[in-house]
Amino acid sequence: MLGGGHGITAFGIELFAEGEEIAWAQALGQLHSPIAWILTVLIVGHIGMALIHHFVKRDDTLKRMV
């Protein structure tokens, strides 16, 4: 938000005023969403594989993880 020149307001209180665009901050901001999705996929995949080991393969991998 700040890199794009937008201010931040919460509950009617201005936390950061609007300003000029910051190129490097705007570039990093564009990476936020893809990185969040990659992390989500990795977490769901990790949980899924742990459950497969526990219920399908019936080994003690999940017990060792907990």
Short mmCIF file of C-alpha atoms in Angstrom, two decimals:
data_model
loop_
_atom_site.label_atom_id
_atom_site.label_comp_id
_atom_site.label_asym_id
_atom_site.label_seq_id
_atom_site.Cartn_x
_atom_site.Cartn_y
_atom_site.Cartn_z
CA MET A 1 0.00 0.00 0.00
CA LEU A 2 2.68 2.46 0.97
CA GLY A 3 4.82 1.62 -2.04
CA GLY A 4 1.91 2.45 -4.33
CA GLY A 5 1.52 5.87 -2.74
CA HIS A 6 -1.61 4.98 -0.78
CA GLY A 7 -2.01 5.90 2.86
CA ILE A 8 -3.21 3.57 5.60
CA THR A 9 -6.24 4.38 7.75
CA ALA A 10 -7.61 2.13 10.50
CA PHE A 11 -10.86 2.87 12.35
CA GLY A 12 -10.86 6.42 11.02
CA ILE A 13 -7.33 7.14 12.27
CA GLU A 14 -4.71 7.92 9.64
CA LEU A 15 -1.68 5.75 10.40
CA PHE A 16 0.35 6.68 7.31
CA ALA A 17 -0.35 9.63 5.04
CA GLU A 18 -0.53 9.30 1.26
CA GLY A 19 2.79 9.92 -0.41
CA GLU A 20 4.72 9.29 -3.57
CA GLU A 21 5.13 5.87 -5.12
CA ILE A 22 8.24 3.92 -4.12
CA ALA A 23 9.34 1.64 -6.96
CA TRP A 24 11.23 -0.99 -4.95
CA ALA A 25 8.46 -1.27 -2.34
CA GLN A 26 5.85 -1.58 -5.06
CA ALA A 27 7.87 -4.38 -6.71
CA LEU A 28 8.12 -6.28 -3.42
CA GLY A 29 4.40 -5.78 -2.85
CA GLN A 30 3.64 -7.56 -6.11
CA LEU A 31 5.41 -10.66 -4.80
CA HIS A 32 3.25 -10.84 -1.67
CA SER A 33 0.28 -12.67 -3.18
CA PRO A 34 2.21 -15.36 -5.12
CA ILE A 35 4.41 -16.11 -2.12
CA ALA A 36 1.32 -16.39 0.12
CA TRP A 37 -0.28 -18.88 -2.29
CA ILE A 38 2.92 -20.94 -2.53
CA LEU A 39 3.15 -21.09 1.26
CA THR A 40 -0.52 -22.14 1.50
CA VAL A 41 -0.01 -24.94 -1.03
CA LEU A 42 3.08 -26.18 0.83
CA ILE A 43 1.25 -26.23 4.17
CA VAL A 44 -1.80 -28.04 2.77
CA GLY A 45 0.47 -30.52 0.96
CA HIS A 46 2.43 -31.18 4.15
CA ILE A 47 -0.75 -31.85 6.13
CA GLY A 48 -2.12 -34.03 3.34
CA MET A 49 1.00 -36.16 3.14
CA ALA A 50 1.07 -36.59 6.93
CA LEU A 51 -2.53 -37.82 6.83
CA ILE A 52 -1.77 -40.19 3.95
CA HIS A 53 1.12 -41.66 5.94
CA HIS A 54 -1.14 -42.11 8.96
CA PHE A 55 -4.33 -43.46 7.37
CA VAL A 56 -3.21 -45.07 4.09
CA LYS A 57 0.32 -46.31 4.72
CA ARG A 58 -0.36 -46.83 8.45
CA ASP A 59 3.20 -46.03 9.51
CA ASP A 60 4.30 -43.97 12.52
CA THR A 61 5.32 -40.83 10.63
CA LEU A 62 2.50 -38.69 12.08
CA LYS A 63 3.19 -39.93 15.60
CA ARG A 64 6.85 -38.95 15.23
CA MET A 65 5.86 -35.51 13.95
CA VAL A 66 3.60 -34.82 16.92
#
